[in-house]
Short mmCIF file of C-alpha atoms in Angstrom, two decimals:
data_model
loop_
_atom_site.label_atom_id
_atom_site.label_comp_id
_atom_site.label_asym_id
_atom_site.label_seq_id
_atom_site.Cartn_x
_atom_site.Cartn_y
_atom_site.Cartn_z
CA UNK B 1 21.60 -0.76 -194.81
CA UNK B 2 20.81 -1.91 -191.28
CA UNK B 3 23.97 -0.29 -189.97
CA UNK B 4 22.97 3.00 -191.58
CA UNK B 5 19.51 2.84 -189.98
CA UNK B 6 21.02 2.01 -186.58
CA UNK B 7 23.43 4.92 -186.92
CA UNK B 8 20.58 7.24 -187.89
CA UNK B 9 18.46 6.14 -184.90
CA UNK B 10 21.43 6.53 -182.57
CA UNK B 11 22.12 10.04 -183.83
CA UNK B 12 18.42 10.92 -183.46
CA UNK B 13 18.38 9.60 -179.88
CA UNK B 14 21.58 11.46 -179.02
CA UNK B 15 20.18 14.62 -180.52
CA UNK B 16 16.92 14.28 -178.56
CA UNK B 17 18.77 13.70 -175.28
CA UNK B 18 21.10 16.59 -175.96
CA UNK B 19 18.22 18.94 -176.73
CA UNK B 20 16.40 17.89 -173.55
CA UNK B 21 19.55 18.47 -171.52
CA UNK B 22 20.06 21.93 -173.03
CA UNK B 23 16.44 22.91 -172.35
CA UNK B 24 16.81 21.85 -168.71
CA UNK B 25 20.17 23.56 -168.17
CA UNK B 26 19.34 26.83 -169.93
CA UNK B 27 15.94 27.15 -168.31
CA UNK B 28 13.97 26.87 -171.53
CA UNK B 29 11.69 24.26 -169.96
CA UNK B 30 11.32 26.29 -166.70
CA UNK B 31 12.09 23.06 -164.84
CA UNK B 32 12.92 24.69 -161.49
CA UNK B 33 9.74 26.75 -161.32
CA UNK B 34 7.60 23.82 -162.42
CA UNK B 35 9.24 21.44 -159.92
CA UNK B 36 8.57 23.90 -157.09
CA UNK B 37 5.00 24.41 -158.28
CA UNK B 38 4.37 20.67 -158.40
CA UNK B 39 5.96 20.24 -154.96
CA UNK B 40 3.69 22.94 -153.50
CA UNK B 41 0.65 21.25 -155.04
CA UNK B 42 1.61 17.87 -153.57
CA UNK B 43 2.47 19.33 -150.16
CA UNK B 44 -0.83 21.22 -149.99
CA UNK B 45 -3.02 18.26 -150.88
CA UNK B 46 -1.04 15.56 -149.07
CA UNK B 47 -0.72 17.80 -146.01
CA UNK B 48 -4.48 18.39 -145.92
CA UNK B 49 -5.14 14.65 -146.13
CA UNK B 50 -2.51 13.94 -143.47
CA UNK B 51 -4.07 16.43 -141.05
CA UNK B 52 -7.50 14.92 -141.61
CA UNK B 53 -6.32 11.34 -141.13
CA UNK B 54 -4.29 12.13 -138.01
CA UNK B 55 -7.37 13.89 -136.62
CA UNK B 56 -9.38 10.69 -137.11
CA UNK B 57 -6.58 8.68 -135.52
CA UNK B 58 -6.47 11.03 -132.55
CA UNK B 59 -10.23 10.79 -132.11
CA UNK B 60 -10.02 7.00 -132.24
CA UNK B 61 -7.15 6.83 -129.75
CA UNK B 62 -9.01 9.08 -127.32
CA UNK B 63 -12.16 7.01 -127.69
CA UNK B 64 -10.37 3.72 -126.99
CA UNK B 65 -8.20 5.15 -124.18
CA UNK B 66 -11.21 6.59 -122.39
CA UNK B 67 -12.90 3.19 -122.28
CA UNK B 68 -15.33 3.69 -125.14
CA UNK B 69 -14.38 0.30 -126.59
CA UNK B 70 -14.32 -1.52 -123.23
CA UNK B 71 -17.38 -3.66 -122.46
CA UNK B 72 -18.37 -4.85 -118.99
CA UNK B 73 -20.59 -7.78 -118.13
CA UNK B 74 -21.77 -7.32 -114.56
CA UNK B 75 -23.21 -10.45 -113.00
CA UNK B 76 -22.40 -10.61 -109.26
CA UNK B 77 -20.89 -13.92 -108.22
CA UNK B 78 -21.65 -15.57 -111.55
CA UNK B 79 -18.54 -14.82 -113.67
CA UNK B 80 -16.13 -17.60 -114.59
CA UNK B 81 -12.68 -15.98 -114.45
CA UNK B 82 -11.00 -18.48 -116.76
CA UNK B 83 -13.77 -18.18 -119.37
CA UNK B 84 -13.54 -14.40 -119.21
CA UNK B 85 -9.77 -14.43 -119.72
CA UNK B 86 -10.16 -16.72 -122.73
CA UNK B 87 -12.15 -14.02 -124.55
CA UNK B 88 -8.81 -12.40 -125.39
CA UNK B 89 -8.43 -15.03 -128.12
CA UNK B 90 -11.24 -13.37 -130.13
CA UNK B 91 -10.31 -11.23 -133.12
CA UNK B 92 -10.00 -7.57 -132.16
CA UNK B 93 -9.95 -8.21 -128.40
CA UNK B 94 -6.89 -6.54 -126.86
CA UNK B 95 -7.47 -7.61 -123.26
CA UNK B 96 -10.09 -9.42 -121.18
CA UNK B 97 -10.35 -10.33 -117.52
CA UNK B 98 -12.61 -10.71 -114.50
CA UNK B 99 -12.97 -8.44 -111.48
CA UNK B 100 -14.47 -8.81 -108.00
CA UNK B 101 -14.38 -6.57 -104.96
CA UNK B 102 -12.74 -7.93 -101.83
CA UNK B 103 -14.31 -7.61 -98.40
CA UNK B 104 -10.96 -6.53 -96.94
CA UNK B 105 -9.12 -3.26 -97.52
CA UNK B 106 -5.46 -2.28 -97.59
CA UNK B 107 -4.13 -0.20 -94.71
CA UNK B 108 -0.60 1.12 -95.15
CA UNK B 109 1.75 1.54 -92.21
CA UNK B 110 2.46 5.20 -92.94
CA UNK B 111 -1.28 6.02 -93.23
CA UNK B 112 -2.94 3.78 -90.62
CA UNK B 113 -6.12 5.87 -90.53
CA UNK B 114 -6.79 5.49 -94.25
CA UNK B 115 -7.82 2.33 -96.04
CA UNK B 116 -7.68 1.58 -99.76
CA UNK B 117 -10.46 -0.47 -101.41
CA UNK B 118 -9.13 -3.79 -102.68
CA UNK B 119 -10.25 -5.61 -105.84
CA UNK B 120 -9.21 -9.05 -106.97
CA UNK B 121 -8.61 -9.44 -110.70
CA UNK B 122 -7.56 -12.16 -113.10
CA UNK B 123 -4.25 -11.78 -114.98
CA UNK B 124 -6.16 -10.73 -118.09
CA UNK B 125 -7.90 -7.91 -116.25
CA UNK B 126 -4.48 -6.50 -115.33
CA UNK B 127 -3.96 -5.95 -119.07
CA UNK B 128 -7.21 -3.98 -119.31
CA UNK B 129 -6.19 -1.57 -116.56
CA UNK B 130 -2.54 -1.22 -117.55
CA UNK B 131 -3.30 -0.55 -121.21
CA UNK B 132 -4.84 2.76 -120.20
CA UNK B 133 -1.73 3.62 -118.20
CA UNK B 134 1.08 2.51 -120.52
CA UNK B 135 -0.53 2.18 -123.93
CA UNK B 136 1.17 -1.20 -124.33
CA UNK B 137 0.21 -4.73 -123.48
CA UNK B 138 0.98 -5.80 -119.90
CA UNK B 139 0.64 -9.39 -118.79
CA UNK B 140 0.75 -10.74 -115.28
CA UNK B 141 3.57 -13.22 -115.02
CA UNK B 142 5.77 -11.42 -117.57
CA UNK B 143 7.98 -8.41 -117.14
CA UNK B 144 7.43 -5.64 -119.70
CA UNK B 145 9.11 -2.34 -120.41
CA UNK B 146 7.08 0.87 -120.64
CA UNK B 147 9.27 3.92 -121.34
CA UNK B 148 11.64 4.21 -118.40
CA UNK B 149 9.38 2.13 -116.13
CA UNK B 150 9.75 -1.61 -115.71
CA UNK B 151 6.53 -3.35 -114.78
CA UNK B 152 7.35 -6.09 -112.31
CA UNK B 153 5.79 -9.45 -112.88
CA UNK B 154 4.16 -9.94 -109.49
CA UNK B 155 2.27 -7.76 -107.04
CA UNK B 156 -0.66 -5.39 -106.90
CA UNK B 157 -1.68 -2.57 -109.19
CA UNK B 158 -2.32 0.81 -107.58
CA UNK B 159 -4.35 3.64 -109.02
CA UNK B 160 -2.50 6.90 -109.53
CA UNK B 161 -4.43 8.54 -106.68
CA UNK B 162 -3.69 5.67 -104.27
CA UNK B 163 0.00 5.64 -105.19
CA UNK B 164 0.45 9.42 -104.96
CA UNK B 165 0.95 9.69 -101.13
CA UNK B 166 3.81 7.19 -101.27
CA UNK B 167 5.25 8.21 -104.66
CA UNK B 168 4.92 4.52 -105.39
CA UNK B 169 6.29 3.09 -108.62
CA UNK B 170 6.47 -0.35 -110.18
CA UNK B 171 8.92 -2.57 -108.35
CA UNK B 172 8.59 -0.91 -104.95
CA UNK B 173 7.43 -2.65 -101.76
CA UNK B 174 5.12 -0.82 -99.36
CA UNK B 175 4.71 -1.74 -95.67
CA UNK B 176 1.21 -2.56 -94.47
CA UNK B 177 -0.23 -1.93 -91.01
CA UNK B 178 -0.48 -5.65 -90.28
CA UNK B 179 3.27 -6.08 -90.78
CA UNK B 180 3.11 -7.51 -94.31
CA UNK B 181 4.43 -5.83 -97.42
CA UNK B 182 2.72 -5.05 -100.70
CA UNK B 183 4.75 -5.38 -103.87
CA UNK B 184 3.71 -2.82 -106.50
CA UNK B 185 3.51 -4.30 -109.99
CA UNK B 186 2.34 -1.13 -111.68
CA UNK B 187 0.42 2.13 -111.42
CA UNK B 188 -2.61 2.79 -113.62
CA UNK B 189 -4.44 6.01 -114.44
CA UNK B 190 -8.16 6.37 -113.83
CA UNK B 191 -9.13 9.94 -114.77
CA UNK B 192 -12.51 11.43 -113.99
CA UNK B 193 -13.69 11.53 -117.61
CA UNK B 194 -17.02 9.76 -117.26
CA UNK B 195 -15.77 6.21 -116.96
CA UNK B 196 -17.07 3.76 -114.33
CA UNK B 197 -16.33 5.06 -110.85
CA UNK B 198 -14.78 3.16 -107.97
CA UNK B 199 -11.29 2.60 -109.34
CA UNK B 200 -9.71 6.05 -109.07
CA UNK B 201 -8.64 5.18 -105.51
CA UNK B 202 -8.13 1.43 -105.39
CA UNK B 203 -5.67 -1.44 -105.32
CA UNK B 204 -5.94 -4.47 -107.63
CA UNK B 205 -4.50 -7.82 -106.67
CA UNK B 206 -4.17 -10.47 -109.42
CA UNK B 207 -5.48 -13.91 -108.47
CA UNK B 208 -5.61 -17.13 -110.51
CA UNK B 209 -8.28 -17.07 -113.21
CA UNK B 210 -9.44 -20.58 -112.30
CA UNK B 211 -10.26 -19.53 -108.75
CA UNK B 212 -13.10 -21.47 -107.15
CA UNK B 213 -14.64 -18.19 -106.00
CA UNK B 214 -16.70 -16.63 -108.83
CA UNK B 215 -16.15 -13.07 -110.00
CA UNK B 216 -18.67 -10.25 -110.40
CA UNK B 217 -17.58 -8.54 -113.61
CA UNK B 218 -15.97 -9.46 -116.91
CA UNK B 219 -14.14 -6.65 -118.71
CA UNK B 220 -13.27 -6.80 -122.41
CA UNK B 221 -11.31 -4.14 -124.28
CA UNK B 222 -11.71 -4.60 -128.04
CA UNK B 223 -10.67 -2.59 -131.08
CA UNK B 224 -11.73 -2.62 -133.83
CA UNK B 225 -15.26 -3.33 -132.68
CA UNK B 226 -15.85 -7.08 -132.51
CA UNK B 227 -19.13 -8.30 -133.92
CA UNK B 228 -21.55 -9.93 -131.47
CA UNK B 229 -19.27 -9.06 -128.57
CA UNK B 230 -22.23 -8.59 -126.23
CA UNK B 231 -23.39 -12.14 -126.91
CA UNK B 232 -19.88 -13.50 -126.57
CA UNK B 233 -19.51 -11.74 -123.23
CA UNK B 234 -22.31 -13.87 -121.83
CA UNK B 235 -20.13 -16.95 -122.36
CA UNK B 236 -18.06 -15.82 -119.38
CA UNK B 237 -20.92 -16.45 -116.96
CA UNK B 238 -20.91 -19.68 -114.98
CA UNK B 239 -24.21 -20.80 -116.50
CA UNK B 240 -26.27 -20.64 -113.33
CA UNK B 241 -29.46 -18.60 -113.41
CA UNK B 242 -30.48 -16.10 -110.79
CA UNK B 243 -34.08 -15.62 -109.73
CA UNK B 244 -33.46 -12.15 -108.39
CA UNK B 245 -34.09 -9.42 -110.95
CA UNK B 246 -31.47 -7.20 -109.34
CA UNK B 247 -28.83 -9.88 -110.02
CA UNK B 248 -29.55 -10.35 -113.69
CA UNK B 249 -26.55 -9.83 -115.98
CA UNK B 250 -26.03 -6.31 -117.24
CA UNK B 251 -23.83 -5.36 -120.17
CA UNK B 252 -22.62 -1.80 -120.64
CA UNK B 253 -19.61 0.18 -121.77
CA UNK B 254 -16.97 1.53 -119.43
CA UNK B 255 -17.39 5.06 -120.76
CA UNK B 256 -19.95 6.54 -123.16
CA UNK B 257 -19.09 10.25 -122.84
CA UNK B 258 -17.41 10.17 -126.29
CA UNK B 259 -20.32 8.33 -127.86
CA UNK B 260 -21.72 4.84 -127.69
CA UNK B 261 -20.19 3.88 -131.04
CA UNK B 262 -17.30 5.05 -133.19
CA UNK B 263 -16.88 3.80 -136.75
CA UNK B 264 -13.42 5.06 -137.60
CA UNK B 265 -13.44 3.15 -140.90
CA UNK B 266 -16.54 5.09 -141.97
CA UNK B 267 -14.95 8.36 -140.85
CA UNK B 268 -11.86 7.53 -142.91
CA UNK B 269 -13.86 6.60 -146.00
CA UNK B 270 -16.11 9.67 -145.82
CA UNK B 271 -13.42 12.26 -145.03
CA UNK B 272 -13.47 15.35 -147.22
CA UNK B 273 -9.87 14.83 -148.32
CA UNK B 274 -10.51 11.32 -149.68
CA UNK B 275 -10.59 12.79 -153.20
CA UNK B 276 -7.27 14.66 -153.03
CA UNK B 277 -5.55 12.17 -155.39
CA UNK B 278 -8.14 12.99 -158.05
CA UNK B 279 -7.72 16.70 -157.35
CA UNK B 280 -3.96 16.25 -157.66
CA UNK B 281 -4.46 14.41 -160.95
CA UNK B 282 -6.64 17.17 -162.42
CA UNK B 283 -4.52 20.06 -161.14
CA UNK B 284 -1.27 18.44 -162.29
CA UNK B 285 -2.80 17.67 -165.68
CA UNK B 286 -3.61 21.35 -166.06
CA UNK B 287 -0.11 22.28 -164.91
CA UNK B 288 1.55 19.96 -167.41
CA UNK B 289 -0.72 21.04 -170.23
CA UNK B 290 -0.24 24.79 -169.64
CA UNK B 291 3.52 24.48 -169.08
CA UNK B 292 3.95 22.56 -172.34
CA UNK B 293 1.42 24.57 -174.31
CA UNK B 294 3.39 27.76 -173.66
CA UNK B 295 6.17 26.21 -175.78
CA UNK B 296 3.94 25.53 -178.80
CA UNK B 297 5.90 27.94 -181.02
CA UNK B 298 9.15 26.17 -180.14
CA UNK B 299 7.62 22.74 -180.77
CA UNK B 300 5.99 23.78 -184.06
CA UNK B 301 9.33 25.20 -185.24
CA UNK B 302 11.02 21.90 -184.42
CA UNK B 303 8.39 20.01 -186.39
CA UNK B 304 8.85 22.43 -189.30
CA UNK B 305 12.60 21.71 -189.25
CA UNK B 306 11.91 18.00 -189.73
CA UNK B 307 11.98 16.70 -186.16
CA UNK B 308 9.66 13.68 -185.98
CA UNK B 309 6.75 14.17 -183.62
CA UNK B 310 7.62 10.98 -181.76
CA UNK B 311 11.13 12.33 -181.09
CA UNK B 312 9.70 15.69 -180.00
CA UNK B 313 7.21 13.92 -177.73
CA UNK B 314 9.97 11.80 -176.19
CA UNK B 315 12.12 14.90 -175.59
CA UNK B 316 9.35 16.92 -173.92
CA UNK B 317 8.21 13.92 -171.85
CA UNK B 318 11.79 13.34 -170.69
CA UNK B 319 12.04 16.96 -169.57
CA UNK B 320 8.69 16.65 -167.78
CA UNK B 321 9.72 13.45 -166.02
CA UNK B 322 12.90 15.15 -164.83
CA UNK B 323 11.22 18.12 -163.16
CA UNK B 324 8.38 15.91 -161.88
CA UNK B 325 10.87 13.70 -160.05
CA UNK B 326 12.55 16.82 -158.68
CA UNK B 327 9.17 18.00 -157.39
CA UNK B 328 8.55 14.67 -155.63
CA UNK B 329 12.02 14.78 -154.07
CA UNK B 330 11.17 18.18 -152.63
CA UNK B 331 8.11 16.67 -150.90
CA UNK B 332 9.86 13.50 -149.71
CA UNK B 333 10.67 14.96 -146.25
CA UNK B 334 6.93 14.96 -145.45
CA UNK B 335 6.55 11.25 -146.18
CA UNK B 336 9.83 10.47 -144.41
CA UNK B 337 8.67 12.38 -141.34
CA UNK B 338 5.38 10.44 -141.26
CA UNK B 339 7.28 7.16 -141.50
CA UNK B 340 9.89 8.01 -138.86
CA UNK B 341 7.46 9.76 -136.49
CA UNK B 342 5.47 6.59 -135.80
CA UNK B 343 6.84 3.45 -137.41
CA UNK B 344 3.72 1.34 -136.86
CA UNK B 345 1.16 -0.41 -139.01
CA UNK B 346 -0.94 2.77 -138.91
CA UNK B 347 2.06 4.80 -140.11
CA UNK B 348 2.57 2.38 -143.00
CA UNK B 349 -1.09 2.66 -144.01
CA UNK B 350 -0.92 6.45 -143.69
CA UNK B 351 2.20 6.61 -145.85
CA UNK B 352 0.59 4.38 -148.48
CA UNK B 353 -2.44 6.69 -148.54
CA UNK B 354 -0.34 9.83 -148.86
CA UNK B 355 1.76 8.29 -151.65
CA UNK B 356 -1.32 8.33 -153.86
CA UNK B 357 -1.09 12.11 -154.11
CA UNK B 358 2.41 12.38 -155.71
CA UNK B 359 1.70 9.36 -157.92
CA UNK B 360 -1.52 10.94 -159.17
CA UNK B 361 0.26 14.27 -159.65
CA UNK B 362 3.01 12.74 -161.79
CA UNK B 363 0.48 10.85 -163.90
CA UNK B 364 -1.48 14.08 -164.34
CA UNK B 365 1.57 16.07 -165.38
CA UNK B 366 2.59 13.45 -167.92
CA UNK B 367 -0.94 13.24 -169.31
CA UNK B 368 -1.16 17.02 -169.64
CA UNK B 369 2.21 17.18 -171.36
CA UNK B 370 1.32 14.35 -173.72
CA UNK B 371 -1.95 16.05 -174.64
CA UNK B 372 -0.27 19.43 -175.22
CA UNK B 373 2.32 17.95 -177.58
CA UNK B 374 -0.32 16.03 -179.52
CA UNK B 375 -2.36 19.21 -180.04
CA UNK B 376 0.64 21.09 -181.44
CA UNK B 377 0.51 21.32 -185.28
CA UNK B 378 3.29 22.28 -187.67
CA UNK B 379 0.80 24.04 -189.95
CA UNK B 380 -0.15 26.33 -187.05
CA UNK B 381 3.37 27.77 -186.91
CA UNK B 382 2.40 31.12 -188.41
CA UNK B 383 -0.60 31.38 -186.08
CA UNK B 384 1.59 30.63 -183.06
CA UNK B 385 4.11 33.22 -184.22
CA UNK B 386 1.46 35.94 -184.59
CA UNK B 387 -0.06 35.17 -181.17
CA UNK B 388 3.22 34.88 -179.25
#
C-alpha cells in the first residue's frame, strides 16, 4: 500500500515538473517577457536608489574634502602638540595635529628673490594636510603609496602653488639659497574654495610633537561627526590661562562654505528612494498576479481534469520562480558593477541596500502568483471560457 502511494506521489511530481517544463519551453507561461519585465522594474527602482545614494556620497565626500569636517582650535602659544596628536585616538577622528608659523621663511636657490612662508607641524598635522591631497592616510615616519606617487617618509610638505615653479614631487630635493637642501615629502592641494587662507603658498616642516615650544593651532579632521569634539579640542591646550582677550582660544571650522553641519545619515534615511523596496514589492505583486490571472482558464481546466490544487500551485510557483531568477540574473551586472567599481565598506553597504529591491520584487511576484492561483475556482470554468 505504501509503495503504491509512493509511486503515485512520484508520478504526480514527475507530471507537475514535466508540465512546468513544457509551459516554460513552449512559451505558455510567457517566461521571457515576464523575466524582462521584472528585470526592467528592478533596474528602474534600484538604479534610482543608486543614483540618489551616490549623490549623497558625493555631497559628503565634497564636504569632508573641502574641510567642512575639520575643526581648528586657535590658541597662540598655548597648544600642546603631543596632546593634540593624541586626539586621533578618538572615534571618528581621521587625523589630528598641531601647527605653528615659523619666523623664518624658505628661499630657494633658483628663486632667490621669492620667499615661501614656513610652518612647523606635528606628524599628525601632516596627515590632515595630505588627506586632502591624496585621499588616503599619510603618516610622518612611514612611507605610503598614493597612485603612482610615493610619499617619502621625511622632509617638508609643499603646497601645490609653492611646488609649481620647480615641478617638485615627493622624493625630490630642492636647493636653498643658504646652501642647504630641502627634501620634499609630499605636495598638498589648497584650493581657493573658502577654506582658511595662508596655506595655498606655504611649506610645512614636521617637528616632534613633544617639542618644548608650544604650538598655536590644533587641527582635527573627523568623520563621522564626533560628539563633543569642541570640548575635546580644548584638551590640547597646555592648561595655562591668558589674560588677554585677543589670545583667548577660538574654535572654528576650516571651511563653512558647504554648510556648518552635514548629517549624511539623516539625508540617507530621508531620501525619496528609501521606499523603493516597498514599491518593488507592490509592483511585482501586481505583475505576478496579472501574469498568473491571465491563465485562469488553463488553471481551471486543469482543476476540472482532477489536478490537485496543491500540485497546480506548486507547478505555477515553480514556473514563476524560474522566470523571477532569470529576471534577477539580467540585473546582476548592475550590482556587480557597484561592487567592482569601489570595493570599500561604503560599496558593501550600498550593495546590501540595493539588494533589497530584487529580494522584495521576487517576494512580490511569488505573493501575487500565490494569490492568483488561490482565487482560481474550478466552478468558474464556464465563466472563464465565456470571458476569454
